[in-house]
Amino acid sequence: MSGETVGSRVAVALPVPLYGLFDYAVPDGSPVPEPGCRVQVPFRRQSLIGVVVGPGSADAPVSVRALERVIDATPLLETQTLRLLVWAAHYYHHPLGEVVATALPTLLRQGRSLDLFTCCWRLKAPEVPLDSLKKAPRLREAYQVLQLHDQRGAPEHILLLMGIQRRQLQQLAERGLAESFERPHEIAHSEVKLAQLPLIPNAEQQVAIEAIQSAQGFAGFLLDGLTGSGKTEVYLQAMQPVLEAGQQVLVLVPEIGLTPQTIGRFRARFHGPVVALHSGMTDVQRLQAWQSACLGEARIVIGTRSAIFVPLPRLGLVVVDEEHDLSFKQQDGFRYHARDLALRRAQQVGCPVVLGSATPSLESLHLAQQGRLTRLQLTERAGHAQPPRMQLIDLRGKKRDQGLSPELIQAMHHTLQAGDQVLVFLNRRGYAPVLLCSACGWQADCPHCDAHLTVHQQPAAHLHCHHCTYQSRFPAACPSCNSVNLLPTGVGTARLEEALRGHFADTELIRVDRDTTSRVGTWEKVYERAHREGPAILLGTQMLAKGHHFPHVTLVAILDADSGFLSADFRAPERTAQLILQVAGRAGRAHKPGRVLIQTWQPDNPLLHTLIEHGYHRFALNTLADRRKALLPPYRHAALLRAESPSHEQTQQFLRGAQARLLDQPGSKYLECWGPVPAPMERRAGVHRGHLLILAQERRVLHPLLADWWLALVQGPERRGLRVSLDIDPLELS
């Protein structure tokens, strides 16, 4: 069926970095697949899985290649989801085929059938002597696990959760000892009932709950509440009538680490199917959760940013928790923002959407000022908890022990002696950020990046670049002068852990950063210890800052508050303020008052003073006023052209040509271009990077000008040897 033919045609989106759709003929006698169905098609010299998005083009050649097979009898992506994907591809100027592929679990992209069959395994030879497997202990263990199940077999995802690897099952099959088969997946449409009674809301919570529940059709809400003010309780009570009406709720959270905690809160409140969707799941687990959601079985779907694309036939409410968080923005490939797509999806479906944060993004606050979002404020902490007291520690002229000032060490001693817990925040992992020769001043730099190598001590002393994959052994002597006086300089979380253990040897300490949380179950251990009374120190990076409830933490220590205010990125002060207050919000969430100590070399910084003395909202209003004067987002709309190549001149030459082509277009007088300039870290992973920032007052002017210009750029010969990308509404200028 792959030869050329004439007849009914369909337009197919293929997972390739090419703009446009591809027409294929439907073989004679075959039904025409509907939009949203997957098909297998010939493409150049390979066979690809694509998704039908509509009828073929009338301008296509008379003869086109035919579909190889139709995978889905009914649409896999329903109309509303497909409309969202088409809109997103147009808005972010990204190939539709890659956008559609983003919305599908890996197994569906590979062509697996969605007939709701569960992959199971069973023994073919249940009486094999185990001595024959004595040289393969892992295979023997897998065989013994399968022996516990009858001929109905065991679901593969259950076996994987039990620690059996897919490779071991396949090896048993190759020996003729086991076989895989599929059995129908049982779908249960159960009612959602309360598992526990809601808490009694305070007056502000009640106003917020009633506003969300009374919304008819699309309505956008900004739930602006202090940390610990009960935003999650508002979510839970707002969604109750939605669930009772038989509809579904989508909850987006920024990090995988927050997912188990959030699921626990929602399952404790509601009896009903709750599923999670995030990158930490196996392919089988993700597919099963996706199936449950798209059939309406899962009534509450909790996930990270990609969950915004999950088909939900009865969507009645969307919640975006910690809406300000940078994790909602995809930073490579298809550079979408899940918060903005949540607003668009709710608008298309006609349901309410709630954006929640203690430190709302300036974009969301601007929308509230314009009346496009309804701002709901929670200014009181839930129960009797009080906002933490914040205090600056002036580091000028003071000795420090691995970044710890004497005042901070003393405050930690008092807190721990009282039986409470301390959270120490340092947003720099590793042992030390720089290796320095004290004799000649040589520093260990990455050979591929404009960055220093970070010193790591585990599993053995080595140097590691946090911007690329480069690693090297710890040198025995300085390569410049042969001195052996090499000093790890600066403090990372690993070195700080060492110092804290020296000061507080009898106190339990848990370090939370990317180097320590890669193992399964780590977060559960962190939560278990944090919720248990008794003195303890929690040390970590921003992974500790986001939405966690640590009821026994009464002191938060922020070791370095200055670096974010000194960045060249105009968004850096906003992100720094958000991070400081998010970390500070971990203190005093229960009945004991909280205290926050912030070490700084610039105690007179007006931004820091505004934040500490007047709170985030005064800081945000002042920052918005500065943005208005400078005509920066959100008062203008931005697109960032990134380019990288093996040489500085090639990168800059391409960007200069791109700028000239853009400004030659009719209507370009409404645009302003900043650059081209080298990226803040120009050389990274061996390539030279540059930027061109494009600003316009109105989106309806910006996007039409970008569309043809960008298409010509990516298809033109001048981009050979370069990697280029277009970032709409960029959040980072790195």
Coordinates of C-alpha atoms in Angstrom, one line a residue, residues 160-594:
L160 CA 8.4 -3.4 37.2
L161 CA 7.3 -1.9 40.4
M162 CA 8.5 -5.0 42.2
G163 CA 12.0 -4.5 40.9
I164 CA 11.9 -6.9 38.0
Q165 CA 13.5 -5.5 34.9
R166 CA 11.9 -5.8 31.4
R167 CA 15.3 -7.2 30.1
Q168 CA 15.0 -10.1 32.6
L169 CA 11.5 -10.9 31.4
Q170 CA 12.7 -10.9 27.8
Q171 CA 15.6 -13.2 28.7
L172 CA 13.1 -15.7 30.3
A173 CA 11.1 -15.5 27.1
E174 CA 14.2 -16.2 24.9
R175 CA 14.9 -19.3 27.0
G176 CA 11.3 -20.5 26.5
L177 CA 10.4 -20.1 30.2
A178 CA 8.0 -17.2 30.0
E179 CA 5.8 -15.4 27.6
S180 CA 4.0 -12.1 27.3
F181 CA 0.4 -11.6 26.3
E182 CA -2.3 -8.9 26.5
R183 CA -5.5 -9.0 28.4
P184 CA -8.3 -6.3 28.5
H185 CA -7.7 -3.5 30.8
E186 CA -10.6 -3.1 33.2
I187 CA -12.1 0.4 33.3
A188 CA -14.2 1.3 36.3
H189 CA -16.2 4.5 36.2
S190 CA -16.7 5.1 39.9
E191 CA -18.2 8.1 41.7
V192 CA -16.0 10.5 43.6
K193 CA -16.9 10.8 47.3
L194 CA -15.5 12.7 50.2
A195 CA -13.0 10.6 52.2
Q196 CA -12.7 13.3 54.9
L197 CA -14.7 16.4 55.7
P198 CA -13.3 19.7 54.4
L199 CA -11.6 22.1 56.8
I200 CA -13.6 25.1 57.9
P201 CA -12.4 28.0 55.6
N202 CA -11.6 31.4 56.9
A203 CA -13.4 34.4 55.4
E204 CA -10.8 35.0 52.6
Q205 CA -10.8 31.3 51.7
Q206 CA -14.6 31.3 51.6
V207 CA -14.7 34.2 49.2
A208 CA -12.2 32.5 46.9
I209 CA -14.0 29.2 47.0
E210 CA -17.4 30.8 46.2
A211 CA -15.9 32.8 43.4
I212 CA -14.5 29.8 41.7
Q213 CA -17.5 27.6 42.3
S214 CA -19.9 30.2 40.9
A215 CA -18.0 30.7 37.6
Q216 CA -20.0 30.0 34.5
G217 CA -17.9 28.9 31.6
F218 CA -14.4 30.2 31.2
A219 CA -13.1 32.4 34.0
G220 CA -9.5 33.0 35.0
F221 CA -8.5 33.4 38.7
L222 CA -5.2 34.4 40.3
L223 CA -5.2 32.9 43.8
D224 CA -2.6 35.1 45.4
G225 CA -1.9 33.7 48.9
L226 CA 0.9 33.7 51.4
T227 CA 2.8 30.5 51.9
G228 CA 0.8 28.4 54.3
S229 CA -2.4 30.4 53.7
G230 CA -4.4 27.4 52.6
K231 CA -4.3 27.6 48.8
T232 CA -4.5 23.8 48.5
E233 CA -7.7 23.8 50.7
V234 CA -9.2 26.3 48.3
Y235 CA -8.4 24.0 45.4
L236 CA -9.9 21.0 47.1
Q237 CA -13.1 22.7 48.0
A238 CA -13.5 24.4 44.6
M239 CA -13.2 21.1 42.8
Q240 CA -15.7 19.2 45.0
P241 CA -18.8 20.2 43.0
V242 CA -16.9 19.7 39.7
L243 CA -16.2 16.1 40.7
E244 CA -19.7 15.5 42.0
A245 CA -21.0 16.6 38.6
G246 CA -19.0 13.8 37.0
Q247 CA -16.3 16.1 35.5
Q248 CA -12.5 15.9 35.6
V249 CA -10.0 18.2 37.2
L250 CA -6.4 18.8 35.9
V251 CA -3.8 19.9 38.4
L252 CA -0.4 21.1 37.2
V253 CA 2.6 21.2 39.6
P254 CA 6.1 22.4 38.7
E255 CA 8.2 19.5 40.0
I256 CA 8.1 15.7 40.2
G257 CA 9.1 16.0 43.8
L258 CA 5.8 17.8 44.6
T259 CA 3.7 15.1 42.9
P260 CA 3.6 12.5 45.7
Q261 CA 2.8 15.1 48.3
T262 CA 0.0 16.6 46.2
I263 CA -1.4 13.2 45.3
G264 CA -1.4 12.3 49.0
R265 CA -3.5 15.4 49.9
F266 CA -6.0 14.8 47.1
R267 CA -6.4 11.1 47.8
A268 CA -6.9 11.8 51.5
R269 CA -9.8 14.1 50.6
F270 CA -11.5 12.2 47.8
H271 CA -12.4 8.6 47.3
G272 CA -11.9 8.2 43.5
P273 CA -9.4 7.6 40.8
V274 CA -6.4 10.0 41.0
V275 CA -3.6 9.5 38.5
A276 CA -0.2 11.1 38.1
L277 CA 1.7 12.0 35.0
H278 CA 5.4 13.0 35.1
S279 CA 8.7 12.1 33.6
G280 CA 9.7 9.8 36.5
M281 CA 7.2 7.2 35.4
T282 CA 8.0 4.1 33.3
D283 CA 6.6 4.1 29.7
V284 CA 4.0 1.5 30.8
Q285 CA 2.9 3.5 33.8
R286 CA 2.6 6.7 31.8
L287 CA 0.5 5.0 29.1
Q288 CA -1.9 3.5 31.6
A289 CA -2.4 6.8 33.4
W290 CA -2.9 8.5 30.0
Q291 CA -5.5 5.9 29.0
S292 CA -7.3 6.3 32.3
A293 CA -7.4 10.0 31.8
C294 CA -8.5 10.1 28.2
L295 CA -11.4 7.6 28.9
G296 CA -12.7 9.7 31.8
E297 CA -11.8 7.0 34.4
A298 CA -9.3 9.2 36.2
R299 CA -11.3 12.0 37.7
I300 CA -8.3 13.9 39.1
V301 CA -5.1 14.1 37.0
I302 CA -2.0 15.6 38.6
G303 CA 1.1 16.2 36.5
T304 CA 4.0 18.3 35.5
R305 CA 4.0 20.6 32.4
S306 CA 3.4 18.0 29.7
A307 CA 0.1 16.9 31.4
I308 CA -1.5 20.0 29.9
F309 CA -1.9 18.0 26.6
V310 CA -3.6 14.9 28.1
P311 CA -7.0 14.4 26.5
L312 CA -9.7 14.9 29.2
P313 CA -13.2 14.4 27.7
R314 CA -15.0 15.9 30.8
L315 CA -12.7 18.6 31.9
G316 CA -14.4 20.9 34.4
L317 CA -11.5 22.8 36.2
V318 CA -7.8 23.5 35.7
V319 CA -5.5 24.3 38.5
V320 CA -1.9 25.5 38.1
D321 CA -0.1 25.5 41.4
E322 CA 3.0 27.6 41.9
E323 CA 2.1 29.3 38.6
H324 CA 5.2 31.5 38.7
D325 CA 7.6 28.6 38.6
L326 CA 10.1 28.5 35.8
S327 CA 9.6 24.7 35.4
F328 CA 6.4 25.3 33.6
K329 CA 8.4 26.7 30.6
Q330 CA 10.0 24.1 28.3
Q331 CA 13.5 25.4 27.7
D332 CA 14.4 23.4 24.6
G333 CA 12.8 21.9 21.5
F334 CA 9.1 22.9 21.6
R335 CA 9.4 25.8 24.0
Y336 CA 5.9 26.1 25.3
H337 CA 4.7 27.5 28.7
A338 CA 2.2 25.1 30.4
R339 CA 0.6 28.0 32.4
D340 CA -0.2 30.0 29.3
L341 CA -1.5 26.8 27.6
A342 CA -3.7 26.1 30.6
L343 CA -5.4 29.5 30.2
R344 CA -5.9 28.8 26.5
R345 CA -7.2 25.2 27.1
A346 CA -9.7 26.4 29.7
Q347 CA -10.9 29.1 27.4
Q348 CA -11.4 26.6 24.6
V349 CA -13.2 24.1 26.8
G350 CA -15.2 26.8 28.7
C351 CA -14.2 26.0 32.2
P352 CA -12.6 27.9 35.1
V353 CA -8.8 28.0 35.6
V354 CA -7.0 28.8 38.8
L355 CA -3.4 30.1 38.9
G356 CA -2.1 29.8 42.5
S357 CA 1.1 31.3 44.0
A358 CA 2.5 33.1 47.0
T359 CA 4.7 35.1 44.6
P360 CA 2.7 35.5 41.4
S361 CA 4.6 36.2 38.2
L362 CA 4.6 39.7 37.0
E363 CA 2.7 38.5 33.8
S364 CA -0.1 37.2 35.9
L365 CA -0.3 40.3 38.1
H366 CA -0.4 42.4 34.9
L367 CA -3.3 40.3 33.6
A368 CA -5.1 40.9 36.9
Q369 CA -4.5 44.6 36.7
Q370 CA -6.1 44.5 33.2
G371 CA -9.1 42.6 34.5
R372 CA -8.3 39.5 32.5
L373 CA -7.8 37.5 35.7
T374 CA -9.8 37.8 38.9
R375 CA -7.4 38.3 41.8
L376 CA -8.3 36.4 45.0
Q377 CA -6.1 37.2 47.9
L378 CA -5.3 35.1 51.0
T379 CA -3.4 37.3 53.4
E380 CA -3.6 35.1 56.5
R381 CA -1.9 31.8 57.3
A382 CA -4.2 28.9 57.9
G383 CA -4.9 28.1 61.5
H384 CA -2.9 30.1 64.0
A385 CA 0.3 30.2 62.1
Q386 CA 2.0 33.6 61.7
P387 CA 4.2 34.8 58.8
P388 CA 7.9 34.3 59.6
R389 CA 9.9 37.2 60.9
M390 CA 12.7 38.1 58.4
Q391 CA 16.1 39.6 59.3
L392 CA 19.2 40.5 57.4
I393 CA 22.7 39.5 58.5
D394 CA 25.4 42.0 57.3
L395 CA 28.4 39.9 56.2
R396 CA 30.7 42.9 55.7
G397 CA 33.9 42.6 57.8
K398 CA 32.8 39.4 59.5
K399 CA 34.6 36.0 59.5
R400 CA 32.6 33.1 58.1
D401 CA 33.0 29.3 58.5
Q402 CA 32.2 27.8 55.0
G403 CA 29.7 30.6 54.4
L404 CA 28.2 30.4 57.9
S405 CA 28.3 33.7 60.0
P406 CA 28.6 33.5 63.8
E407 CA 25.1 35.0 64.2
L408 CA 23.6 32.2 62.1
I409 CA 25.5 29.4 63.8
Q410 CA 24.3 30.7 67.2
A411 CA 20.7 31.0 66.0
M412 CA 20.8 27.4 64.7
H413 CA 22.1 26.2 68.1
H414 CA 19.2 27.9 69.9
T415 CA 16.6 26.5 67.5
L416 CA 18.0 22.9 67.6
Q417 CA 18.3 23.0 71.4
A418 CA 14.6 23.9 71.5
G419 CA 13.8 20.7 69.6
D420 CA 12.9 22.4 66.4
Q421 CA 14.2 22.0 62.8
V422 CA 16.4 24.3 60.6
L423 CA 16.3 24.6 56.9
V424 CA 19.5 25.9 55.3
F425 CA 19.3 27.1 51.7
L426 CA 22.2 27.4 49.3
N427 CA 21.4 27.2 45.6
R428 CA 24.7 25.8 44.6
R429 CA 25.4 22.0 44.6
G430 CA 28.7 20.3 44.6
Y431 CA 31.6 20.8 47.1
A432 CA 33.1 24.0 45.8
P433 CA 32.4 26.2 42.7
V434 CA 36.1 26.9 41.9
L435 CA 39.4 25.1 42.2
L436 CA 42.2 27.8 42.6
C437 CA 46.0 27.6 42.7
S438 CA 47.2 29.8 45.6
A439 CA 50.6 30.2 44.0
C440 CA 49.8 31.6 40.6
G441 CA 46.0 32.2 40.6
W442 CA 45.2 29.5 38.0
Q443 CA 41.6 28.4 38.0
A444 CA 40.1 25.1 36.7
D445 CA 37.9 26.0 33.8
C446 CA 35.8 23.9 31.5
P447 CA 37.5 23.4 28.1
H448 CA 34.1 23.5 26.4
C449 CA 32.3 26.3 28.3
D450 CA 32.9 29.8 29.7
A451 CA 32.6 28.4 33.2
H452 CA 34.6 27.2 36.1
L453 CA 34.6 23.5 36.9
T454 CA 32.9 22.6 40.2
V455 CA 34.7 20.5 42.7
H456 CA 32.9 17.3 43.7
Q457 CA 34.1 14.8 46.4
Q458 CA 31.7 11.9 45.7
P459 CA 32.0 9.2 44.7
A460 CA 35.7 10.3 44.4
A461 CA 37.3 13.8 44.1
H462 CA 36.8 15.1 40.6
L463 CA 35.9 18.2 38.6
H464 CA 32.5 18.5 36.9
C465 CA 31.0 21.1 34.6
H466 CA 27.4 21.8 35.5
H467 CA 26.8 23.3 32.0
C468 CA 27.9 20.3 29.9
T469 CA 28.9 16.7 30.5
Y470 CA 32.6 17.3 30.9
Q471 CA 34.4 15.7 33.9
S472 CA 38.0 15.3 34.8
R473 CA 40.2 13.9 37.6
F474 CA 41.3 16.1 40.4
P475 CA 44.7 17.4 39.4
A476 CA 47.7 16.4 41.5
A477 CA 49.4 19.8 40.8
C478 CA 48.7 23.1 39.1
P479 CA 49.0 22.6 35.3
S480 CA 50.3 26.2 35.1
C481 CA 53.1 26.3 37.7
N482 CA 53.2 22.8 39.1
S483 CA 52.3 24.0 42.6
V484 CA 50.5 21.5 44.8
N485 CA 48.6 24.2 46.7
L486 CA 45.3 23.7 45.0
L487 CA 42.4 25.1 47.0
P488 CA 38.7 24.4 46.6
T489 CA 37.3 27.9 46.8
G490 CA 33.7 28.8 47.6
V491 CA 30.9 26.7 49.1
G492 CA 28.5 24.2 47.6
T493 CA 25.9 22.1 49.4
A494 CA 28.4 19.2 49.8
R495 CA 31.0 21.3 51.5
L496 CA 28.4 23.1 53.6
E497 CA 27.1 19.7 54.7
E498 CA 30.7 18.9 55.9
A499 CA 30.8 22.2 57.9
L500 CA 27.4 21.7 59.4
R501 CA 28.2 18.2 60.6
G502 CA 31.3 19.7 62.3
H503 CA 29.2 22.3 64.2
F504 CA 26.2 20.0 64.9
A505 CA 27.6 16.5 65.1
D506 CA 24.7 15.1 67.1
T507 CA 22.0 16.5 64.9
E508 CA 20.5 14.5 62.0
L509 CA 21.2 16.3 58.7
I510 CA 19.5 15.6 55.4
R511 CA 20.9 17.1 52.2
V512 CA 18.5 17.6 49.3
D513 CA 19.9 18.5 45.9
R514 CA 20.2 16.9 42.4
D515 CA 23.1 14.8 43.6
T516 CA 21.2 13.2 46.5
T517 CA 17.6 12.8 45.2
S518 CA 18.1 10.7 42.1
R519 CA 17.3 7.4 44.0
V520 CA 13.7 6.2 44.1
G521 CA 12.1 6.9 47.5
T522 CA 14.4 9.7 48.5
W523 CA 11.6 12.3 48.7
E524 CA 9.5 10.0 50.9
K525 CA 12.3 9.7 53.4
V526 CA 12.7 13.5 53.4
Y527 CA 9.0 14.0 54.1
E528 CA 9.0 11.3 56.8
R529 CA 11.8 12.9 58.7
A530 CA 10.5 16.5 58.2
H531 CA 7.1 15.5 59.6
R532 CA 8.7 13.8 62.6
E533 CA 9.4 15.9 65.7
G534 CA 12.9 16.4 67.0
P535 CA 15.9 18.6 66.0
A536 CA 17.1 18.2 62.4
I537 CA 18.8 20.2 59.7
L538 CA 17.4 20.2 56.2
L539 CA 20.1 21.4 53.7
G540 CA 19.4 22.0 50.1
T541 CA 19.0 23.9 46.9
Q542 CA 15.7 25.3 45.4
M543 CA 14.3 21.8 45.3
L544 CA 13.5 22.5 49.0
A545 CA 11.7 25.7 48.3
K546 CA 8.7 24.7 46.2
G547 CA 5.4 24.0 48.0
H548 CA 6.7 21.6 50.7
H549 CA 5.1 21.5 54.1
F550 CA 7.7 21.1 56.8
P551 CA 5.7 21.6 60.0
H552 CA 8.6 21.6 62.5
V553 CA 10.9 24.0 60.7
T554 CA 11.1 27.3 62.7
L555 CA 14.3 28.7 61.3
V556 CA 15.2 29.2 57.7
A557 CA 18.8 30.4 56.8
I558 CA 19.4 31.8 53.3
L559 CA 23.2 32.0 52.8
D560 CA 23.5 34.1 49.6
A561 CA 20.8 36.6 48.7
D562 CA 22.9 38.8 46.5
S563 CA 23.8 37.1 43.3
G564 CA 20.3 37.1 41.7
F565 CA 20.0 40.9 42.1
L566 CA 23.2 41.4 40.2
S567 CA 22.4 39.4 37.0
A568 CA 22.2 41.0 33.6
D569 CA 18.9 39.3 33.0
F570 CA 16.1 41.8 33.7
R571 CA 13.9 39.0 35.1
A572 CA 16.5 37.9 37.6
P573 CA 15.4 40.2 40.5
E574 CA 11.8 38.9 40.2
R575 CA 12.9 35.3 40.3
T576 CA 15.3 36.0 43.2
A577 CA 12.5 37.6 45.2
Q578 CA 10.2 34.7 44.5
L579 CA 12.8 32.2 45.5
I580 CA 13.6 34.0 48.8
L581 CA 10.0 34.2 49.8
Q582 CA 9.3 30.6 48.8
V583 CA 12.2 29.4 50.9
A584 CA 11.1 31.7 53.8
G585 CA 7.6 30.3 53.6
R586 CA 8.9 26.9 54.9
A587 CA 9.3 28.5 58.3
G588 CA 6.7 28.6 61.0
R589 CA 3.9 26.7 59.2
A590 CA 2.5 25.1 62.4
H591 CA 1.8 26.5 65.8
K592 CA 5.4 27.8 66.5
P593 CA 6.5 31.1 65.1
G594 CA 9.1 31.1 62.3

